[in-house]
Tab-separated table of C-alpha atoms in Angstrom:
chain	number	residue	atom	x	y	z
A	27	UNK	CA	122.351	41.359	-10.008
A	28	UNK	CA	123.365	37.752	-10.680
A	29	UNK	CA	126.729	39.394	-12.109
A	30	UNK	CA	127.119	40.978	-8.809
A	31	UNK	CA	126.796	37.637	-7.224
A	32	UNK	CA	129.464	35.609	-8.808
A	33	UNK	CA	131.917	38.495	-8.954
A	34	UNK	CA	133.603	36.466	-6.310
A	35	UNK	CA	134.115	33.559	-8.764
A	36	UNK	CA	134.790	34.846	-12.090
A	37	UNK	CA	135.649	38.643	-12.816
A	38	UNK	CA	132.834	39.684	-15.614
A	39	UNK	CA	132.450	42.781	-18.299
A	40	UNK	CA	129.852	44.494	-16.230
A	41	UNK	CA	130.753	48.283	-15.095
A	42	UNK	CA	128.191	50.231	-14.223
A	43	UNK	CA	124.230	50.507	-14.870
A	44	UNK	CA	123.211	54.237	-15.357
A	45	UNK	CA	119.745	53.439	-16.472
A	46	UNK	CA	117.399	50.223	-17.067
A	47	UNK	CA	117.928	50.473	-20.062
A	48	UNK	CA	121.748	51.121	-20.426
A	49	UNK	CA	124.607	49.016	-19.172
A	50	UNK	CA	128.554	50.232	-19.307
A	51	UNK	CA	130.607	47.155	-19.859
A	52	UNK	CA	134.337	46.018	-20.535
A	53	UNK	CA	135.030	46.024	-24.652
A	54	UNK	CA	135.800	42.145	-24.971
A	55	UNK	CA	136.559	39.858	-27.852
A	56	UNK	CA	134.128	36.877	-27.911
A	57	UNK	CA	135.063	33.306	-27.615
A	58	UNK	CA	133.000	31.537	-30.133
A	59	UNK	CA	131.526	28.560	-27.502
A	60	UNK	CA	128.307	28.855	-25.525
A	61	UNK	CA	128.885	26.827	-22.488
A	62	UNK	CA	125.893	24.981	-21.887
A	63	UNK	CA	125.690	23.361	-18.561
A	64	UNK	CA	122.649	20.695	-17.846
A	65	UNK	CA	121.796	19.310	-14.476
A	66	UNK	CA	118.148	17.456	-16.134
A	67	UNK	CA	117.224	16.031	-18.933
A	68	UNK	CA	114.840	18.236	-20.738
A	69	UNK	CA	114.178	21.198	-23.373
A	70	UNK	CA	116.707	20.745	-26.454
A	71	UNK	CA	118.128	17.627	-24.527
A	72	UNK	CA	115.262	16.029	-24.176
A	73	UNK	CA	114.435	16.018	-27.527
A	74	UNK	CA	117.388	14.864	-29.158
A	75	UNK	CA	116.877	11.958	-26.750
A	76	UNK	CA	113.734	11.642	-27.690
A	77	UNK	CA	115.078	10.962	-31.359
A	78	UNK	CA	117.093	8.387	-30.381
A	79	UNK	CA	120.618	10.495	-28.993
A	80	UNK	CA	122.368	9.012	-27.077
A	81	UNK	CA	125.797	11.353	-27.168
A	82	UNK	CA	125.279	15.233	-26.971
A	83	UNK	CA	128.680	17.329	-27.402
A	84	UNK	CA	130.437	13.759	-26.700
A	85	UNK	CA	128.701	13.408	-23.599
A	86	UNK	CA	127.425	9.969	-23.203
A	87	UNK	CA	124.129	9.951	-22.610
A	88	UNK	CA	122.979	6.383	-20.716
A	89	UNK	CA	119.450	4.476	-21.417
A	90	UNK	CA	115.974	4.487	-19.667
A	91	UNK	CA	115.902	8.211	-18.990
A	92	UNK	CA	112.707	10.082	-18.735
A	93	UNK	CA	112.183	13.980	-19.356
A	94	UNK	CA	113.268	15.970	-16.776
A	95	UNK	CA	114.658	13.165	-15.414
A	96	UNK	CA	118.248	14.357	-13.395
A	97	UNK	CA	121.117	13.189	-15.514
A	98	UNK	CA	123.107	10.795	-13.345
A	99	UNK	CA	126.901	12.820	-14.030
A	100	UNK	CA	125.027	15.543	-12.945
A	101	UNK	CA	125.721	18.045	-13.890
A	102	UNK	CA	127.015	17.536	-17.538
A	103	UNK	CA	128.720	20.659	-19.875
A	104	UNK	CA	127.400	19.949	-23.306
A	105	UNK	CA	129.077	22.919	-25.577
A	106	UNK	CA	128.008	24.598	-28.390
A	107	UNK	CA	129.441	27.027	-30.881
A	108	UNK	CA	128.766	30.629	-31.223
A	109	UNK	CA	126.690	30.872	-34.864
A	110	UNK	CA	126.811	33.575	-36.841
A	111	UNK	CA	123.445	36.094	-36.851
A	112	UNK	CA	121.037	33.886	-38.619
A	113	UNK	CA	122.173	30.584	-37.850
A	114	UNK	CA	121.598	27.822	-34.779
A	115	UNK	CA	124.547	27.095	-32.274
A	116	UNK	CA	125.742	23.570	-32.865
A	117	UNK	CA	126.549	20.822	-30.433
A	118	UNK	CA	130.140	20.142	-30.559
A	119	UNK	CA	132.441	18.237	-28.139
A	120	UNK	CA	135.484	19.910	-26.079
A	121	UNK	CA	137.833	17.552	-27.810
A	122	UNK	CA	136.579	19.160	-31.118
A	123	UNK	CA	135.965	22.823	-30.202
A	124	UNK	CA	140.161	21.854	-29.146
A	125	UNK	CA	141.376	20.638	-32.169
A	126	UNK	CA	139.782	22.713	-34.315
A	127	UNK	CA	141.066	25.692	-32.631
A	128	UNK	CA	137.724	27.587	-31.940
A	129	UNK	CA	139.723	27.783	-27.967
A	130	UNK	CA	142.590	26.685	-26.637
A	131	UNK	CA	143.224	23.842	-24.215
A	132	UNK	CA	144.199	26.419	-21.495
A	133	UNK	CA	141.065	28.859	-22.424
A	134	UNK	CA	138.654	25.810	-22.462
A	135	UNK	CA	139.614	24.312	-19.024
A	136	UNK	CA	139.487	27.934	-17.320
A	137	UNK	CA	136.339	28.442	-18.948
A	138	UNK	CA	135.100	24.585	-18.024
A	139	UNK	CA	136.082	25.334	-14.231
A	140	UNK	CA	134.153	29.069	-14.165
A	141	UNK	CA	131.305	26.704	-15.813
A	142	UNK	CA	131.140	24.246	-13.010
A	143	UNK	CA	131.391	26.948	-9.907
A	144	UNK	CA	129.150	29.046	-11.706
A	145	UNK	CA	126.176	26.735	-11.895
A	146	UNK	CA	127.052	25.520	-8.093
A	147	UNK	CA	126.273	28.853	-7.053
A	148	UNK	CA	123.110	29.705	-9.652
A	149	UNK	CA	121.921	26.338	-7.957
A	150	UNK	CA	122.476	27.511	-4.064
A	151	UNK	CA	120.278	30.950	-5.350
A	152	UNK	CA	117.959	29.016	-6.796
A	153	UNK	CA	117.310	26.663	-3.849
A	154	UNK	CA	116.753	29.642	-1.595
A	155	UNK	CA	113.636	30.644	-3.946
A	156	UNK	CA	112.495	27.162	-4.178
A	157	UNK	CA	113.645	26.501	-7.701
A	158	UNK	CA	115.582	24.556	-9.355
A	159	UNK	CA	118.395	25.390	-11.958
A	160	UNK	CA	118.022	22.843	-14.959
A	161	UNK	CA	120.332	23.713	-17.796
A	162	UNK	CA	122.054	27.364	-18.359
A	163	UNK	CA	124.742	28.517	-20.291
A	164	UNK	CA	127.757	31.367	-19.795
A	165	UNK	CA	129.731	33.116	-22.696
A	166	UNK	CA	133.061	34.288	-22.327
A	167	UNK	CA	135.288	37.293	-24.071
A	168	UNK	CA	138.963	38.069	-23.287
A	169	UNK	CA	139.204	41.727	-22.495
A	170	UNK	CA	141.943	43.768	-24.063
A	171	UNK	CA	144.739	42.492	-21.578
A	172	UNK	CA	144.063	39.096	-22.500
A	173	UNK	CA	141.894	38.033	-19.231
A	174	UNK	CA	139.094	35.857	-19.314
A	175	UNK	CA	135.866	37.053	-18.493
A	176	UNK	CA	132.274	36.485	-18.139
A	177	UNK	CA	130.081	38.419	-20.555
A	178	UNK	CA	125.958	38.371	-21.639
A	179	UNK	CA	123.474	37.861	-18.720
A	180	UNK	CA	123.226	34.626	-16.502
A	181	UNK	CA	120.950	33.033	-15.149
A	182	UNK	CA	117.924	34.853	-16.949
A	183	UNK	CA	115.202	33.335	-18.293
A	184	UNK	CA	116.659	33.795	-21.865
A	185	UNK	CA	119.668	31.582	-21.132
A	186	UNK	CA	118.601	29.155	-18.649
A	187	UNK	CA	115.553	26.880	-17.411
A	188	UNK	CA	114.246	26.579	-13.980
A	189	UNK	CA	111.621	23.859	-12.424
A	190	UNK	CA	109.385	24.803	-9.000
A	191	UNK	CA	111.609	22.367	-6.594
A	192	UNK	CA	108.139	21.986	-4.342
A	193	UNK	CA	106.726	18.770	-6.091
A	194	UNK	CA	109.063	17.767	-8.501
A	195	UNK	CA	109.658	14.878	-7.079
A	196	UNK	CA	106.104	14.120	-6.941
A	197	UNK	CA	105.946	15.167	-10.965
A	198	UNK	CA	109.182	12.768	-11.798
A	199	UNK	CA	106.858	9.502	-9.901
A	200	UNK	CA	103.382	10.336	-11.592
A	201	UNK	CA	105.182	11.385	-15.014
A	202	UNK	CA	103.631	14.337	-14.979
A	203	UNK	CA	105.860	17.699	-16.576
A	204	UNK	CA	107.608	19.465	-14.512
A	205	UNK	CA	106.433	23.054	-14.156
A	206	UNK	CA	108.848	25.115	-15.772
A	207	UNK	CA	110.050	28.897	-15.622
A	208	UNK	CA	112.145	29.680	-18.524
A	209	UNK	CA	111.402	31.318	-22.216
A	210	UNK	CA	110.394	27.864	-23.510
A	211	UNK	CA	107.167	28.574	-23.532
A	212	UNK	CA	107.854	31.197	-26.239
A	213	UNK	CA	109.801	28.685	-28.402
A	214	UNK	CA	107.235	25.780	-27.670
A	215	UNK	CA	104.126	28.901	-29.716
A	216	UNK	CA	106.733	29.391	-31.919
A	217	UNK	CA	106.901	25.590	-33.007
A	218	UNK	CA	103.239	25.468	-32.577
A	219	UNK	CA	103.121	28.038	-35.468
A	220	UNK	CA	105.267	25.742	-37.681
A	221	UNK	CA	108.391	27.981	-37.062
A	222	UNK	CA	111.799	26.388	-35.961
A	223	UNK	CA	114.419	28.779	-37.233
A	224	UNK	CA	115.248	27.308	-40.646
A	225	UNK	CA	116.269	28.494	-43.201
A	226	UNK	CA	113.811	30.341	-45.249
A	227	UNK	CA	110.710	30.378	-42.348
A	228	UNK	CA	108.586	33.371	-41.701
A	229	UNK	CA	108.935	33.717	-37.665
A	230	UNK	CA	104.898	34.314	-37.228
A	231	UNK	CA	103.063	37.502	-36.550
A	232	UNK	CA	102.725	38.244	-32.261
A	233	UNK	CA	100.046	39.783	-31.577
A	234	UNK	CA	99.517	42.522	-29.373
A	235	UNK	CA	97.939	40.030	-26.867
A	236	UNK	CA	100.154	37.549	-26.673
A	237	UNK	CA	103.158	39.675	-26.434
A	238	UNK	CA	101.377	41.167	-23.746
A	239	UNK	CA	101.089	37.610	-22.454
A	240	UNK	CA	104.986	37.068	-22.630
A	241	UNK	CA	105.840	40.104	-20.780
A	242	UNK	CA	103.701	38.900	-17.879
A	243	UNK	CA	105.156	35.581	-17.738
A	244	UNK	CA	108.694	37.331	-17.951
A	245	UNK	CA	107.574	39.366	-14.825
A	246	UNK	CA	106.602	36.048	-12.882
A	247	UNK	CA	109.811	34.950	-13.839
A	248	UNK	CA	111.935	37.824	-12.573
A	249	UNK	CA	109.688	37.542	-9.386
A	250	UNK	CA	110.745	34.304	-8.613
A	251	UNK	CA	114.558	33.711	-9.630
A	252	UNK	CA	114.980	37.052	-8.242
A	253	UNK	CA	112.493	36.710	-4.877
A	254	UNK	CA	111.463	40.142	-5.252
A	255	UNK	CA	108.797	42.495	-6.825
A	256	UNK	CA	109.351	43.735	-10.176
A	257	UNK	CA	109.037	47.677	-10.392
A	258	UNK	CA	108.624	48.338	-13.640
A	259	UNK	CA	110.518	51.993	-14.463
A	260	UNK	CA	109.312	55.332	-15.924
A	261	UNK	CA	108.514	55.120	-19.501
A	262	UNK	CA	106.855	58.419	-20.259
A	263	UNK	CA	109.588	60.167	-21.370
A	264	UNK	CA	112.162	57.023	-22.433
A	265	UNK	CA	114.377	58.582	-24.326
A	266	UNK	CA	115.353	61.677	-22.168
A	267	UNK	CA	115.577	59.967	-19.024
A	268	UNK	CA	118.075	57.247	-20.638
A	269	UNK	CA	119.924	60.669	-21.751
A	270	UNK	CA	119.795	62.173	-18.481
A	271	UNK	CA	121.513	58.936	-16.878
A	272	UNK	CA	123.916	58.539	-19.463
A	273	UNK	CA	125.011	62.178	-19.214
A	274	UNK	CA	124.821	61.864	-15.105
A	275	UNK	CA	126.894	58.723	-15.408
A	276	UNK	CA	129.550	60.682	-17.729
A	277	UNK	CA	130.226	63.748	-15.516
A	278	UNK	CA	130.950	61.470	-12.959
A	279	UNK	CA	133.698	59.596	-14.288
């Protein structure tokens, strides 16, 4: 749905949903750069500052900052590259991901300026359901005629961070944490378990439970960016009805 409502700004891969579980989508060639895009201080941000950082991606980063804090260039693109399976994304600055010839100076400020309108309107959405967009990022692939276009999901809880805008202001004064909606809480267990993505670590056992536990917390999530209820769809019989609606979807082309 979010796809749907920033057609307007960039053109994206998305065709066609025939089921849940199945989307039909442009064949694109990746750009290797996640554009991350951060309005507050907080999540991997916050704890490079933490440590002392005061440059992220070559973005100055000024002194006497708290978490969550709104960063004063607000809001600030902070770029990483696409890893390989396996491996973490790494910061890098536009000059660099430029020189280096990851993009070109043309792709990078088309994909800089879809960044900044982007985020201006995942911030309007989220206003409406009292939230507030902190950080996101957008991925971009070049279809087969060479345009530029917006590819993954946006705005999910998997690529971005939201805080409850009723009382944050409240939070910020009393230095109390924000309350957050985003899939942080999943990395914050996983850390918890001794398990950062390094080379070599066992990602821990999930139980039952507590995968149970996420996908309830996912639901409250769609619930809220989304401002509607989440109707879960008709798993009996999975397989066939994805078959069905990718057969349906077929014969109608």
């Amino acid at each position: 749905e979010n796809l749907q409502l920033t057609k307007d700004i960039v053109p994206n891969w998305l065709l066609d949903t025939p089921d849940p579980n199945v989307s039909v989508g442009l064949c694109c060639e990746p750009l290797k750069v996640e554009m991350v895009i951060r309005g507050y201080l907080a999540g991997h941000s916050a704890r490079l500052y933490k440590n002392g950082v005061r440059k992220l991606s070559g973005v100055p980063l000024p002194e006497g900052l708290r978490e969550f804090d709104m960063f004063p260039q607000h809001p600030i693109i902070t770029p990483a590259t696409k890893a390989e399976q396996g491996l973490h994304d790494e910061d890098i600055s536009r000059e660099d991901l430029i020189r280096k010839g990851i993009v070109s100076e043309e792709d990078y400020r088309l994909m800089e300026k879809y960044t900044y309108a982007l985020f201006a309107r995942g911030t309007e959405i989220a206003s409406k359901h009292g939230l507030i967009l902190v950080d996101t990022k957008y991925e971009f692939g070049k279809t087969r005629d060479g345009e530029i276009v917006l590819i993954d999901e946006i705005h999910t809880p998997d690529s971005s961070r939201y805080f409850y805008k009723e009382g944050y202001d409240e939070r910020q004064e009393n230095g109390e944490p924000q309350i957050q909606l985003s899939k942080e809480f999943v990395r914050q267990w996983l850390i918890s378990k001794g398990f950062q993505g390094e080379k070599g670590q066992k990602v821990p056992t999930m139980t039952d439970k507590y995968v149970q536990s996420v996908s309830e917390r996912y639901i409250e999530l769609y619930e809220n960016i989304m401002g509607e209820k989440f109707l879960p769809a008709d798993t009996s019989d999975i397989e066939n009805r994805i078959y069905d609606n990718i057969m349906r979807f077929l014969q109608n082309q």
